[in-house]
CSV table of N, CA, C and O in Angstrom, one decimal:
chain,number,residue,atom,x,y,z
A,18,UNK,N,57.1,-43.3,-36.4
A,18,UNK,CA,56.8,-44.5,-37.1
A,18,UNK,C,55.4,-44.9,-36.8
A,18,UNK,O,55.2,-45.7,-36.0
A,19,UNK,N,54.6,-44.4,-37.5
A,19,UNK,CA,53.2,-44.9,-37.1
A,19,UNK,C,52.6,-45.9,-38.4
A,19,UNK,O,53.0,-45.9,-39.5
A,20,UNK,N,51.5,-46.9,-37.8
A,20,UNK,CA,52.0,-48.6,-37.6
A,20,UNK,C,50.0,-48.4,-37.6
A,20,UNK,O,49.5,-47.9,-36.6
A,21,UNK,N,49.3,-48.7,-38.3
A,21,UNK,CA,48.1,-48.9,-38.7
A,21,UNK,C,47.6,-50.9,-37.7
A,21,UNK,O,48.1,-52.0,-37.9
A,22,UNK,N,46.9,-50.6,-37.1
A,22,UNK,CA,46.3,-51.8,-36.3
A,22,UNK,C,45.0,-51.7,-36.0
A,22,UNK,O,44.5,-50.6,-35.7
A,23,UNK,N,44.3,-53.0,-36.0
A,23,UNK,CA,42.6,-52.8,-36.0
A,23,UNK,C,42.1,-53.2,-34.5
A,23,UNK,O,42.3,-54.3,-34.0
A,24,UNK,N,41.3,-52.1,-34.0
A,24,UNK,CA,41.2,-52.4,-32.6
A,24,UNK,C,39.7,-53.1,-32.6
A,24,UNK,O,38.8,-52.7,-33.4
A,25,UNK,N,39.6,-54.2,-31.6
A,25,UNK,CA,38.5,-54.2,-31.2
A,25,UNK,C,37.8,-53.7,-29.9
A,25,UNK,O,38.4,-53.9,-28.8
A,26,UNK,N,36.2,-52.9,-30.0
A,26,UNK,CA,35.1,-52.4,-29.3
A,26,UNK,C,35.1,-53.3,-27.8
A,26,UNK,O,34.1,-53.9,-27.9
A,27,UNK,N,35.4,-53.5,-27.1
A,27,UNK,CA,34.5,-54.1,-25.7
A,27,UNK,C,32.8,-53.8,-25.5
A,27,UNK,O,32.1,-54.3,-24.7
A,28,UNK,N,32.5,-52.8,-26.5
A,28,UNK,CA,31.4,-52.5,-25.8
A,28,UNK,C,30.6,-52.9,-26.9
A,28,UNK,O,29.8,-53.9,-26.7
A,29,UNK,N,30.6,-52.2,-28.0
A,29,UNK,CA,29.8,-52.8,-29.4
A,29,UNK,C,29.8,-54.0,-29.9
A,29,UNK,O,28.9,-54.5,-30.6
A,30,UNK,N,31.7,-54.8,-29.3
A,30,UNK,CA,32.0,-56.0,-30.1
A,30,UNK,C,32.5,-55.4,-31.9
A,30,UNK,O,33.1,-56.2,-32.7
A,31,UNK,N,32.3,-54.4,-32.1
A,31,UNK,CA,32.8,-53.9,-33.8
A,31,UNK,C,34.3,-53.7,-34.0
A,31,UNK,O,34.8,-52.8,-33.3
A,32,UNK,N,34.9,-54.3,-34.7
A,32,UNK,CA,36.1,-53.5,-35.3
A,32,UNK,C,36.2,-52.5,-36.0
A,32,UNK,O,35.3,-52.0,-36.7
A,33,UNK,N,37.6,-52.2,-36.0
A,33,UNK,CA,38.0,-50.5,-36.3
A,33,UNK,C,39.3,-50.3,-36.6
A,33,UNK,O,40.1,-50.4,-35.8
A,34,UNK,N,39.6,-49.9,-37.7
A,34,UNK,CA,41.1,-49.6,-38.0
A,34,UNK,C,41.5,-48.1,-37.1
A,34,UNK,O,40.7,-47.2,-36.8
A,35,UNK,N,42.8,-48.1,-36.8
A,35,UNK,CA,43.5,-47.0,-36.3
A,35,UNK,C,45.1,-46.9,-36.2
A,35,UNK,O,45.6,-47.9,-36.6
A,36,UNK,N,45.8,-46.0,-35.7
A,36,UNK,CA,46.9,-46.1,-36.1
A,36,UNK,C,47.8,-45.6,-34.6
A,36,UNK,O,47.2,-44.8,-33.9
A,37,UNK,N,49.1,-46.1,-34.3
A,37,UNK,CA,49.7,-45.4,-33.2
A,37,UNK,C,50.9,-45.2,-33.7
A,37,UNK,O,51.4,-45.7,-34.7
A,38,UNK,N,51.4,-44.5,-33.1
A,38,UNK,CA,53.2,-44.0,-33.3
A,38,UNK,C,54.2,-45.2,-32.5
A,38,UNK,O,54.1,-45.6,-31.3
A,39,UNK,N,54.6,-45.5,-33.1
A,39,UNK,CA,55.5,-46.8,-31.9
A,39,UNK,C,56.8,-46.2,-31.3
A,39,UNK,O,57.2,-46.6,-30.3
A,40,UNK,N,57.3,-45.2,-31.9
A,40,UNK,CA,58.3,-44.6,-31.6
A,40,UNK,C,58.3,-44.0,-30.3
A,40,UNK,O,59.3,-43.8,-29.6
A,41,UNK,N,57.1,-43.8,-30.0
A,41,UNK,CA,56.7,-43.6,-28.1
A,41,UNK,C,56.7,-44.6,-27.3
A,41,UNK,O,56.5,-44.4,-26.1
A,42,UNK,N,56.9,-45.9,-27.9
A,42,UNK,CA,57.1,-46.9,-26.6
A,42,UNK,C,55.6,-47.6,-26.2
A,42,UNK,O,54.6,-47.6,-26.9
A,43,UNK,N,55.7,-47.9,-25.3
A,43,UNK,CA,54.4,-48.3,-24.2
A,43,UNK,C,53.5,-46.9,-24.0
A,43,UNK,O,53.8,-45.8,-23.6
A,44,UNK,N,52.4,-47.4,-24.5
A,44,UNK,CA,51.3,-46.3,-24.5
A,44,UNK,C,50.0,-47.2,-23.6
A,44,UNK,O,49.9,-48.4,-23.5
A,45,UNK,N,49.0,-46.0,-23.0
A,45,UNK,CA,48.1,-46.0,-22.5
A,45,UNK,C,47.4,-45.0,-22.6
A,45,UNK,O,47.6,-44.1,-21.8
A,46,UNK,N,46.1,-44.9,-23.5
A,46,UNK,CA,45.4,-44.0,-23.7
A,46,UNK,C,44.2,-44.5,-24.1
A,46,UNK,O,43.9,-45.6,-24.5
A,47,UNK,N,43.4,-43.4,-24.0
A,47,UNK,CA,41.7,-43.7,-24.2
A,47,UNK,C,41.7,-43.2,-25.6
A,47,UNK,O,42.5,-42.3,-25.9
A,48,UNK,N,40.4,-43.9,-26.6
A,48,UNK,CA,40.4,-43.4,-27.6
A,48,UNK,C,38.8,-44.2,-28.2
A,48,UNK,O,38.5,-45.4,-28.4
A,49,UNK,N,38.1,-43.2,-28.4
A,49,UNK,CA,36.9,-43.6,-28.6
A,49,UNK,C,36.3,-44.3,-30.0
A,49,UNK,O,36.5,-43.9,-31.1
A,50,UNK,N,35.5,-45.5,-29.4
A,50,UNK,CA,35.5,-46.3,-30.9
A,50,UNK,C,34.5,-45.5,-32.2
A,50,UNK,O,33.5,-44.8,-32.1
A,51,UNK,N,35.3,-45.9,-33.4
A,51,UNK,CA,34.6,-45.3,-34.7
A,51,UNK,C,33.4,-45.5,-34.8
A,51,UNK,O,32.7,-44.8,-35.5
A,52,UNK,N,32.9,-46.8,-34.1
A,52,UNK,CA,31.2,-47.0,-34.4
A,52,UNK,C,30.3,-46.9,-33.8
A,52,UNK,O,29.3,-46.5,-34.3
A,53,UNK,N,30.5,-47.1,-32.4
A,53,UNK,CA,29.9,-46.3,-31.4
A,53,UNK,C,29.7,-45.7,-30.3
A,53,UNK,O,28.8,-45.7,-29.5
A,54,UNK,N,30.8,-44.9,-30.4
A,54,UNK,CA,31.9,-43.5,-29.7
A,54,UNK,C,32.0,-44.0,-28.2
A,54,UNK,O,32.1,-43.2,-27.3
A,55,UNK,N,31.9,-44.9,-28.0
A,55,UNK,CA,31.9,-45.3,-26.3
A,55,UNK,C,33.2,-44.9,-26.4
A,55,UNK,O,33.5,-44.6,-27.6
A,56,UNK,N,34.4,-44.8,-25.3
A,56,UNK,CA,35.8,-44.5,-24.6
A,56,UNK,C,36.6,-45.9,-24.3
A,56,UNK,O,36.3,-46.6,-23.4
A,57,UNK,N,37.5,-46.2,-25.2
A,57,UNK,CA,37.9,-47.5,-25.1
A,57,UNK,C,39.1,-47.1,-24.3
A,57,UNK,O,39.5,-45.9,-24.5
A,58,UNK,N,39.6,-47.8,-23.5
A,58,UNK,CA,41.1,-47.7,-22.9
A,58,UNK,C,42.1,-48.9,-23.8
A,58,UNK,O,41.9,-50.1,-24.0
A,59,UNK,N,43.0,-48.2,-24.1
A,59,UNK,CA,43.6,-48.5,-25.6
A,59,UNK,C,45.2,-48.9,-24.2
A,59,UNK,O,45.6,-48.1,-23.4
A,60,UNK,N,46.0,-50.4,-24.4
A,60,UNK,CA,47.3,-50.3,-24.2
A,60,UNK,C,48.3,-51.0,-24.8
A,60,UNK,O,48.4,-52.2,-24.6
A,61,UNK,N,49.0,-50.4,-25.6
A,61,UNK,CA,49.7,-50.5,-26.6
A,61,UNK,C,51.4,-50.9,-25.8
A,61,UNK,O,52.0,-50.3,-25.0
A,62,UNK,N,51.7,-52.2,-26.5
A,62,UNK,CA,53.1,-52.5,-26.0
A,62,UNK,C,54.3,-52.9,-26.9
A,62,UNK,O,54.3,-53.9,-27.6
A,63,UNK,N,55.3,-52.0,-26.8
A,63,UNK,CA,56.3,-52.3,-27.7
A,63,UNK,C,57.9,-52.8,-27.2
A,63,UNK,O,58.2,-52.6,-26.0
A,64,UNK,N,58.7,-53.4,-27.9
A,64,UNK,CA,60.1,-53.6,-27.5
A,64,UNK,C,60.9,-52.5,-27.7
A,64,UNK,O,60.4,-51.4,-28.0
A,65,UNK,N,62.1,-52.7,-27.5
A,65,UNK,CA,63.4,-51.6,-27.4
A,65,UNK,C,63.7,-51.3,-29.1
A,65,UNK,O,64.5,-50.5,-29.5
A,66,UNK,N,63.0,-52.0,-29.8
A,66,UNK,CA,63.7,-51.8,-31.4
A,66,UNK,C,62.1,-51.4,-32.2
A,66,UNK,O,61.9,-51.7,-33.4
A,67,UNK,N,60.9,-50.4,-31.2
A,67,UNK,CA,60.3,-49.4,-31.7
A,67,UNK,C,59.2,-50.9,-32.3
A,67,UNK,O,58.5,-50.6,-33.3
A,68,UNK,N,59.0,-52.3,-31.9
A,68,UNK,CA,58.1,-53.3,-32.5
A,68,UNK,C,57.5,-53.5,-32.2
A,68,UNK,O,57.8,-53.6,-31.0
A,69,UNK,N,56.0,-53.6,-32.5
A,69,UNK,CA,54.7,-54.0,-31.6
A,69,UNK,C,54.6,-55.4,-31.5
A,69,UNK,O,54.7,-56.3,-32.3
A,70,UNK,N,54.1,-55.6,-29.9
A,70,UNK,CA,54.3,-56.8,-29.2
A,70,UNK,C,52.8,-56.8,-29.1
A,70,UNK,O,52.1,-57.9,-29.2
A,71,UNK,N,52.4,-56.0,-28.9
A,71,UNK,CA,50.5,-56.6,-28.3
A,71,UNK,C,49.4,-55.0,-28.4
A,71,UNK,O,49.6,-54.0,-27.8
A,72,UNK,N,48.9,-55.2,-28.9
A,72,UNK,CA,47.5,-53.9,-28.1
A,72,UNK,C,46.5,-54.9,-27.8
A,72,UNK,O,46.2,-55.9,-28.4
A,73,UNK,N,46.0,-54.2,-26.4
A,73,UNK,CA,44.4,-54.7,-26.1
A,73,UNK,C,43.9,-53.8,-25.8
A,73,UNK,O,44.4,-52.7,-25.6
A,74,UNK,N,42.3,-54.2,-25.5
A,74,UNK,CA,41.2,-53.0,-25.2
A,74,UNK,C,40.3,-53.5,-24.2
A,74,UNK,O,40.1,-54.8,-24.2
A,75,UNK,N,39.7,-52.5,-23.2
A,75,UNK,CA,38.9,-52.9,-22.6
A,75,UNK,C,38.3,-51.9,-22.3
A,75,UNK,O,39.0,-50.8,-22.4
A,76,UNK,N,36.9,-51.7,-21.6
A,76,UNK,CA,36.3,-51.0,-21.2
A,76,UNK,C,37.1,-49.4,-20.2
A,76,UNK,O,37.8,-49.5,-19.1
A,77,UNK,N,36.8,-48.5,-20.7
A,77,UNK,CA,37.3,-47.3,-20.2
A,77,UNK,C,36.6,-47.3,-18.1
A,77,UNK,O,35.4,-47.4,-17.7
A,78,UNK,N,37.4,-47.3,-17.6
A,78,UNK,CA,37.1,-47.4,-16.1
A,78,UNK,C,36.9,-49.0,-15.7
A,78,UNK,O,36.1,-49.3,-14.8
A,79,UNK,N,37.6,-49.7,-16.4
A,79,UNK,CA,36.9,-51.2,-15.8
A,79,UNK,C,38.5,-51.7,-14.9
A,79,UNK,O,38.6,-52.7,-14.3
């Protein structure tokens, strides 16, 4: 079930559309921004019924 959400850069400050699968649950992954390829650390949080509760971003290694 993948679920289109617009992340925001920590580093550039730019938004960016992208998409995750929810059907994996709680995710934690790096995924580098569309505008200025820095390494975002991406954590994606869902409930038991596959719904998105929250994504945030922040700098990769912070």
């Amino acid at each position: 079930m993948l679920e289109f959400i617009q992340l925001h850069c920590p580093y550039c400050g730019e938004s960016f559309d992208s998409s995750i699968d929810l059907s994996g649950g709680d995710q934690d992954y790096t995924e580098d921004c569309a505008v200025c390829c820095k390494p975002i650390s991406v954590s994606v949080r869902v409930d038991a019924q596959d719904e998105l509760i929250g994504v945030s971003t922040r700098r990769d290694h912070d």
